[in-house]
Each structure stands twice: as structure tokens, then as C-alpha cells.
PDB file of C-alpha atoms in Angstrom:
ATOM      1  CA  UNK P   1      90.601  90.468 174.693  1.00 47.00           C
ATOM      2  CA  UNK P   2      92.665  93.612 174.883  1.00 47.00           C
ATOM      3  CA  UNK P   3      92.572  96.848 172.849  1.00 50.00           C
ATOM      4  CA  UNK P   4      94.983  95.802 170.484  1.00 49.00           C
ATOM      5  CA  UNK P   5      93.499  92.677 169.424  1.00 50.00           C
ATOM      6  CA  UNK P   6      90.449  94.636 167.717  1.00 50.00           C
ATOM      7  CA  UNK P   7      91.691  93.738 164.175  1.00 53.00           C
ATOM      8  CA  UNK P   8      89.305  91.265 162.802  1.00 57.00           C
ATOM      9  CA  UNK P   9      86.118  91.879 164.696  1.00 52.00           C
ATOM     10  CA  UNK P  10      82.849  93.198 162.850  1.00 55.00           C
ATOM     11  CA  UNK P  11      81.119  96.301 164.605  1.00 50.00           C
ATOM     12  CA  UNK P  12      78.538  94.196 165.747  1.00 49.00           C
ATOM     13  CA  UNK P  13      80.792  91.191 167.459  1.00 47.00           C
ATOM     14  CA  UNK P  14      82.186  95.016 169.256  1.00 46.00           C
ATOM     15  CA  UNK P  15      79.082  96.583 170.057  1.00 44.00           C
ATOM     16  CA  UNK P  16      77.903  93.191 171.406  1.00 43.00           C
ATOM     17  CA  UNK P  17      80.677  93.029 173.451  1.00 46.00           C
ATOM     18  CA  UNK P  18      81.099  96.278 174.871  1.00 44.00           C
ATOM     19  CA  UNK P  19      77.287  96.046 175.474  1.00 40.00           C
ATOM     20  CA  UNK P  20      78.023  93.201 177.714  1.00 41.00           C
ATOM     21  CA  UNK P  21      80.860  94.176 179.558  1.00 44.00           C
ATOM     22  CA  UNK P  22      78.977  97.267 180.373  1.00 41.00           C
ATOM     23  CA  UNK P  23      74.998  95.759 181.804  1.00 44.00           C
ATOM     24  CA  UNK P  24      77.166  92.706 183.198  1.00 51.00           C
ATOM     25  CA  UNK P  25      75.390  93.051 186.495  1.00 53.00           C
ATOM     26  CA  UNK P  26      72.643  95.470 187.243  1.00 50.00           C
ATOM     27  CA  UNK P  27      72.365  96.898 190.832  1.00 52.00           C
ATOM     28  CA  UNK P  28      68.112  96.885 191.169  1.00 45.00           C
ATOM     29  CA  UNK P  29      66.436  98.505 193.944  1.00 49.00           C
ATOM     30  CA  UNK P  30      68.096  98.295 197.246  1.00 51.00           C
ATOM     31  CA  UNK P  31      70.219  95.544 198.046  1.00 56.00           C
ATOM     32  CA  UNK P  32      69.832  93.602 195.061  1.00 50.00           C
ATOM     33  CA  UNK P  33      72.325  92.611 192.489  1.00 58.00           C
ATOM     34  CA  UNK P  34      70.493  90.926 189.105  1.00 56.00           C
ATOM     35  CA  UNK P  35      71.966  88.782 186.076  1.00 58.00           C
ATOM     36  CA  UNK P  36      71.063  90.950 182.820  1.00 57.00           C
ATOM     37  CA  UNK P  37      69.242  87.680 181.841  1.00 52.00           C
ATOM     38  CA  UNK P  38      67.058  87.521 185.219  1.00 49.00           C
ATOM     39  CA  UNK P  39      69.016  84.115 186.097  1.00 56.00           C
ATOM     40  CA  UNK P  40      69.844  84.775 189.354  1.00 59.00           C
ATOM     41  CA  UNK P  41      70.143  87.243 191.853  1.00 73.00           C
ATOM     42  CA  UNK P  42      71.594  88.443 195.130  1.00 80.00           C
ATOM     43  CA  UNK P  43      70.530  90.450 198.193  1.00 88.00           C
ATOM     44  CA  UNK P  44      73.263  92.282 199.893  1.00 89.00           C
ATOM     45  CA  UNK P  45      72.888  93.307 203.598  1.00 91.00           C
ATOM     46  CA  UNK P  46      75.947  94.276 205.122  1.00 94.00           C
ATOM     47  CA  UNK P  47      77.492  96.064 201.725  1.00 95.00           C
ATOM     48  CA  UNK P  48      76.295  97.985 198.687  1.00 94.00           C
ATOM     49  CA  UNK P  49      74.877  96.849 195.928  1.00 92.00           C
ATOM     50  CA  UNK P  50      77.576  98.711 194.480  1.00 93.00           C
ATOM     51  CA  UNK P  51      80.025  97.112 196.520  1.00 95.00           C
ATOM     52  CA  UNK P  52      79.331  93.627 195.868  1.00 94.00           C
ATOM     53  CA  UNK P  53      79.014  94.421 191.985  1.00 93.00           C
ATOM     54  CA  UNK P  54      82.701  95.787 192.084  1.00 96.00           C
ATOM     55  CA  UNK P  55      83.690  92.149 194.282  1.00 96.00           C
ATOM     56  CA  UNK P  56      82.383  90.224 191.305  1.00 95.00           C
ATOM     57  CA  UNK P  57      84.129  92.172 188.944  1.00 96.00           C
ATOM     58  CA  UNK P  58      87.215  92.071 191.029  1.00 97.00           C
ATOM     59  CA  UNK P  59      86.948  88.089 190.971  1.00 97.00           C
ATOM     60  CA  UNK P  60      86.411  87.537 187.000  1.00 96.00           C
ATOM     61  CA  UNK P  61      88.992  89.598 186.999  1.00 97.00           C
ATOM     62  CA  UNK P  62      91.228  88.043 189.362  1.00 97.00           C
ATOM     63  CA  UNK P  63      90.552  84.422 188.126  1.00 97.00           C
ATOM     64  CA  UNK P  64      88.971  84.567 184.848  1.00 96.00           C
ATOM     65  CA  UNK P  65      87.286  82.016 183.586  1.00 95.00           C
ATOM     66  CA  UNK P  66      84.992  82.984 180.338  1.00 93.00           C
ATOM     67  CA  UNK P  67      82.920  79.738 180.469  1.00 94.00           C
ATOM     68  CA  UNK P  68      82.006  80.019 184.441  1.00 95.00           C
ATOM     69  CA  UNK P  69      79.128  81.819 184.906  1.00 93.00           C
ATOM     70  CA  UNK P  70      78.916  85.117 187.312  1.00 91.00           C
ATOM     71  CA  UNK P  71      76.513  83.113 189.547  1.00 92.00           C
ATOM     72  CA  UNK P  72      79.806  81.104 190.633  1.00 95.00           C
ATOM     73  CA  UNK P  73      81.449  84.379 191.286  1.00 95.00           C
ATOM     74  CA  UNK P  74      78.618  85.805 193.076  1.00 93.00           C
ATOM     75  CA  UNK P  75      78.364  82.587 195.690  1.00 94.00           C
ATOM     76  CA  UNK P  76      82.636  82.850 196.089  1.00 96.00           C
ATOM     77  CA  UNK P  77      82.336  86.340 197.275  1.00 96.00           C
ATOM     78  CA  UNK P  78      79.041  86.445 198.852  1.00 95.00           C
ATOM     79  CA  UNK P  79      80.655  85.928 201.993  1.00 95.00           C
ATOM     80  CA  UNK P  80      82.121  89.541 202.390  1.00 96.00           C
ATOM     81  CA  UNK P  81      78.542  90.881 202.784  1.00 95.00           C
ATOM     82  CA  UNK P  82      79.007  90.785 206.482  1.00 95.00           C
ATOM     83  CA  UNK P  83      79.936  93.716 209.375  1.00 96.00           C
ATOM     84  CA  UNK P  84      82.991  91.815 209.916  1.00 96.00           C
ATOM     85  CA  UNK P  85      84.002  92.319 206.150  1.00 97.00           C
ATOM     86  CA  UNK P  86      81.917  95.843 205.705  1.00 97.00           C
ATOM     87  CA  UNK P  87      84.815  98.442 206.694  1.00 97.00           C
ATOM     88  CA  UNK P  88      87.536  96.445 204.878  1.00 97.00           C
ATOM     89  CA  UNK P  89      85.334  96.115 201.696  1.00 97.00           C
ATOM     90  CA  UNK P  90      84.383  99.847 202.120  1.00 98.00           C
ATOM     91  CA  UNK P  91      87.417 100.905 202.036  1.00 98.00           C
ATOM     92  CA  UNK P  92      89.160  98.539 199.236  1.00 97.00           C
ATOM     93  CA  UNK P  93      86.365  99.370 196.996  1.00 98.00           C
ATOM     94  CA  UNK P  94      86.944 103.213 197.573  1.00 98.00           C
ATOM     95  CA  UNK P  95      90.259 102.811 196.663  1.00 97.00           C
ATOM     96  CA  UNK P  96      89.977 100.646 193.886  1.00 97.00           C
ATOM     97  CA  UNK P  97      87.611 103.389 192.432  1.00 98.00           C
ATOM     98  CA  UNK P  98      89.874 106.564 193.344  1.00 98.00           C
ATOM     99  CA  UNK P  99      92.879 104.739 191.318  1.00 97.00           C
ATOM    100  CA  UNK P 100      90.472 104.133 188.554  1.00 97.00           C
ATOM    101  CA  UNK P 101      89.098 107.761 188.828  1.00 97.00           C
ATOM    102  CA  UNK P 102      92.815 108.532 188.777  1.00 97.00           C
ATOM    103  CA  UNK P 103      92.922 106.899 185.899  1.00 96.00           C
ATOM    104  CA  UNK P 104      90.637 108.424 184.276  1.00 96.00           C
ATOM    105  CA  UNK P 105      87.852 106.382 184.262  1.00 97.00           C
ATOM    106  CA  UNK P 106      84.595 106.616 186.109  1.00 96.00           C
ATOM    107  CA  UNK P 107      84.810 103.615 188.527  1.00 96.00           C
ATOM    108  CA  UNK P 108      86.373 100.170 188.586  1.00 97.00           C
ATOM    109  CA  UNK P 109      83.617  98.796 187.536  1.00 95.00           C
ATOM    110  CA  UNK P 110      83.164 101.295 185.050  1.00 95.00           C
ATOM    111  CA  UNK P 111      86.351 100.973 183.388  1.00 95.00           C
ATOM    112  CA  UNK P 112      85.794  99.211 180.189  1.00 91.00           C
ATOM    113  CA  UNK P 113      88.754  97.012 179.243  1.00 94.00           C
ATOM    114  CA  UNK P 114      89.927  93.848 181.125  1.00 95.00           C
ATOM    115  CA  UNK P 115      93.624  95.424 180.520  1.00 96.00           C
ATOM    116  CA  UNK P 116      93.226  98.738 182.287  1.00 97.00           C
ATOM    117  CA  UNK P 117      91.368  97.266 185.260  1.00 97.00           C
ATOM    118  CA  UNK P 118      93.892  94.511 185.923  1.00 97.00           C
ATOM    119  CA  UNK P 119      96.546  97.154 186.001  1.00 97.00           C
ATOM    120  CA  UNK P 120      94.411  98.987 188.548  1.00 97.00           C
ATOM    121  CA  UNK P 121      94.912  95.518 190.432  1.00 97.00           C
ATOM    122  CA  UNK P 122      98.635  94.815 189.846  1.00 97.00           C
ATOM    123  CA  UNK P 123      99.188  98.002 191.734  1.00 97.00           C
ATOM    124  CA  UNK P 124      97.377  97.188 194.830  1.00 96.00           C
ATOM    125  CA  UNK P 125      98.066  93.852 195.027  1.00 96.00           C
ATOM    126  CA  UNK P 126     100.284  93.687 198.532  1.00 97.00           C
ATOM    127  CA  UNK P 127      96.662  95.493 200.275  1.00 97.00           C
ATOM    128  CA  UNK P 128      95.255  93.899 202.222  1.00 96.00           C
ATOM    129  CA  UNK P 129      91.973  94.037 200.681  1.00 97.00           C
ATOM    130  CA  UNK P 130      93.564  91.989 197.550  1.00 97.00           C
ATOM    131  CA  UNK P 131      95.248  89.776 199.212  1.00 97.00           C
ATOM    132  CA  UNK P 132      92.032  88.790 201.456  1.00 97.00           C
ATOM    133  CA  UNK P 133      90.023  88.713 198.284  1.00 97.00           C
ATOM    134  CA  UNK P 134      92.368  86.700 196.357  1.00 97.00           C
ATOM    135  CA  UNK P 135      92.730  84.155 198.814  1.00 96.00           C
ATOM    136  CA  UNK P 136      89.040  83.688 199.613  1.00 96.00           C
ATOM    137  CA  UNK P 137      88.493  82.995 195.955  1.00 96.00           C
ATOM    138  CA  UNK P 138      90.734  80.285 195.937  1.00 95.00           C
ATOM    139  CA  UNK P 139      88.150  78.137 197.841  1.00 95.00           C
ATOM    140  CA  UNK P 140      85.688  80.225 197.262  1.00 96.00           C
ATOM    141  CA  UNK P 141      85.124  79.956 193.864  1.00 96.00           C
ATOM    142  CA  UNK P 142      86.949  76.493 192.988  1.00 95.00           C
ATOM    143  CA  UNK P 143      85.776  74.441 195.962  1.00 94.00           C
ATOM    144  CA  UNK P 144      81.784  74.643 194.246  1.00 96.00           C
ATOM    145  CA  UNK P 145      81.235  71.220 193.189  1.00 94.00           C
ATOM    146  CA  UNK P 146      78.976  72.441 190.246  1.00 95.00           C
ATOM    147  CA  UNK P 147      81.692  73.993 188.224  1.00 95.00           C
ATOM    148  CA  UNK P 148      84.341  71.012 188.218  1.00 93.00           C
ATOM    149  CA  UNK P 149      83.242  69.851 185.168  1.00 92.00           C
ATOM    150  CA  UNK P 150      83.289  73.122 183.510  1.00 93.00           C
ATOM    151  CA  UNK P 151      87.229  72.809 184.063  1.00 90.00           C
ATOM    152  CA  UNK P 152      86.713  68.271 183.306  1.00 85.00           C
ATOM    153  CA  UNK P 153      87.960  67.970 187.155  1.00 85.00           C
ATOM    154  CA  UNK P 154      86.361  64.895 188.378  1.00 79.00           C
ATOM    155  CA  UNK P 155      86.202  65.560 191.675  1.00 82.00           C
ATOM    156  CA  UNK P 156      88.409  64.320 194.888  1.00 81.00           C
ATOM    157  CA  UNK P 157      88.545  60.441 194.507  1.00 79.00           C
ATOM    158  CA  UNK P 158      89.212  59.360 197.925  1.00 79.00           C
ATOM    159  CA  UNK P 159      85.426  58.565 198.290  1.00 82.00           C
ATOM    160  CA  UNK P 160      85.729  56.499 194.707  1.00 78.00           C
ATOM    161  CA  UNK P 161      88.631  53.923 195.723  1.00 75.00           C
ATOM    162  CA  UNK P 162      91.025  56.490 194.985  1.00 74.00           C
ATOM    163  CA  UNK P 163      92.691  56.623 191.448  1.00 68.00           C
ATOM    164  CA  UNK P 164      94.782  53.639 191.215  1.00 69.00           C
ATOM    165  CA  UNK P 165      92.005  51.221 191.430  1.00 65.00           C
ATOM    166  CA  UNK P 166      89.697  53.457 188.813  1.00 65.00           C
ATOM    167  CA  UNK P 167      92.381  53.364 186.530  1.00 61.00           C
ATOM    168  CA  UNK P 168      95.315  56.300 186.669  1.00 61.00           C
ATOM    169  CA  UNK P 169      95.692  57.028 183.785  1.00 61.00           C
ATOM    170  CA  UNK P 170      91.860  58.310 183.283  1.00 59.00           C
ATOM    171  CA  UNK P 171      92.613  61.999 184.917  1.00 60.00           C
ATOM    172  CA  UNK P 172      92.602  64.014 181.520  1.00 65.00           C
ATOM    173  CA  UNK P 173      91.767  67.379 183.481  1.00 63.00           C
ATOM    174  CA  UNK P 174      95.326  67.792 184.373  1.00 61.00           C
TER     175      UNK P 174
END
């Protein structure tokens, strides 16, 4: 939802959602990244806290999906909590934040709208950073089993007699 679709919502279906957006993630303690709703969690070693929390917004934002849940998003970029990852993330993050800052808001993460922070993307798109994050979340993020039926994608069906023999007409996820 962007700015300009406000018409029509109460204050409450606002506040609610504003609310949301903003304690999406909670950075606890060191290391730790929390669920508002205690669901799950993750311990960063390599990276912030901060860091990672502005890699899972980068990734809803990137490929959002409303009905996947950030746990999905946490296990696709959980991987870039490594040294081998830890300067590149550093850095993308940092600059991420400075063009938001530029922007005048107080961080990516902090900047409220889904519209302002995927301009913030659009223009650094051909970084590497992006381009590294992008393309992890590709099978990252889509190759988890658990959220194919979210999306009514049956799976591969090599390992099922493939589709002609199951009946081909029966794939309604595409």
C-alpha cells in the first residue's frame, strides 16, 4: 500500500498498520533478532543485529510476498551472517542507510513506506550488494519446501511420475 492509497482506511486499520511496519522485527540483546509475536528468532554472529534486520527488510522488499511469513525471509538470508559476507553486508547496509539518511529518513529500515524504500533500492540496484542479495533470494527464499503451498506450487514432480501420468492438466499454480 502506498501513500496515496490512504482513502478509505479508518485510523485504526492506519495506526495498526504503521504500528506494524514499525516493531516488525525487534533487535533484543546482542545478536538476537525476535518476531514481535515471540515466534521465532535468530542469533547473528558474523553481522549486527542491525544488519540482519535491514537484510530482511531488504528481502520483503525485494520479493514481497504479504502471506509468507518473515521466518521464511529470515532462513533465505541467514546465510550472509558469515566473515565471508561481513564486509560486503557492512558496507551495503551503510549505504543503503546514508541514501535513506539522504533522504531524509532515519535508516532503511526506518523509513516507513514500502514506496520510498524501494526507490532507495531502484537506485542501487547495479551494486553489487543488490545484485548478490537479489540473487541469493531467488533460491533462498523460494527453494523452502514449506512455503510452496503458500504460492499452491506442488512441488517438483519428477519424484511423483512426472506430470503426464498424474494428470497435466492438474497444475493450477501456474
Amino acid at each position: 500500500m502506498t501513500r496515496h492509497d490512504l482513502r478509505g482506511l479508518t485510523r485504526r486499520q492506519l495506526l495498526s498498520r504503521s504500528l506494524s511496519a514499525a516493531g516488525a522485527l525487534a533487535v533484543t540483546g546482542a545478536g538476537f533478532i525476535a518476531a514481535p509475536d515471540a515466534a521465532w528468532a535468530l542469533e547473528v554472529t558474523a553481522i549486527t543485529p542491525e544488519q540482519m534486520a535491514t537484510l530482511l527488510q531488504m528481502a520483503r522488499d525485494i520479493y514481497p510476498h504479504d502471506q509468507v511469513p518473515d521466518r521464511f525471509y529470515a532462513i533465505a538470508v541467514k546465510g550472509y551472517d558469515s566473515e565471508d559476507h561481513k564486509a560486503m553486508v557492512a558496507e551495503g547496509v551503510a549505504s543503503l542507510d546514508a541514501a535513506a539518511q539522504a533522504a531524509g529518513f532515519p535508516s532503511y529500515v526506518g523509513t516507513g513506506w514500502e514506496e520510498d524504500r524501494v526507490k532507495l533500492l531502484q537506485a542501487m540496484e547495479t551494486t553489487p550488494f543488490f545484485q548478490t542479495v537479489r540473487a541469493g533470494l531467488v533460491t533462498g527464499l523460494y527453494n523452502q519446501k514449506e512455503i510452496w503451498p503458500i504460492f499452491g506450487y506442488e512441488g517438483e514432480s519428477f519424484s511423483k511420475g512426472g506430470y503426464i501420468e498424474r494428470g497435466f492438466n492438474d497444475i493450477d499454480w501456474l
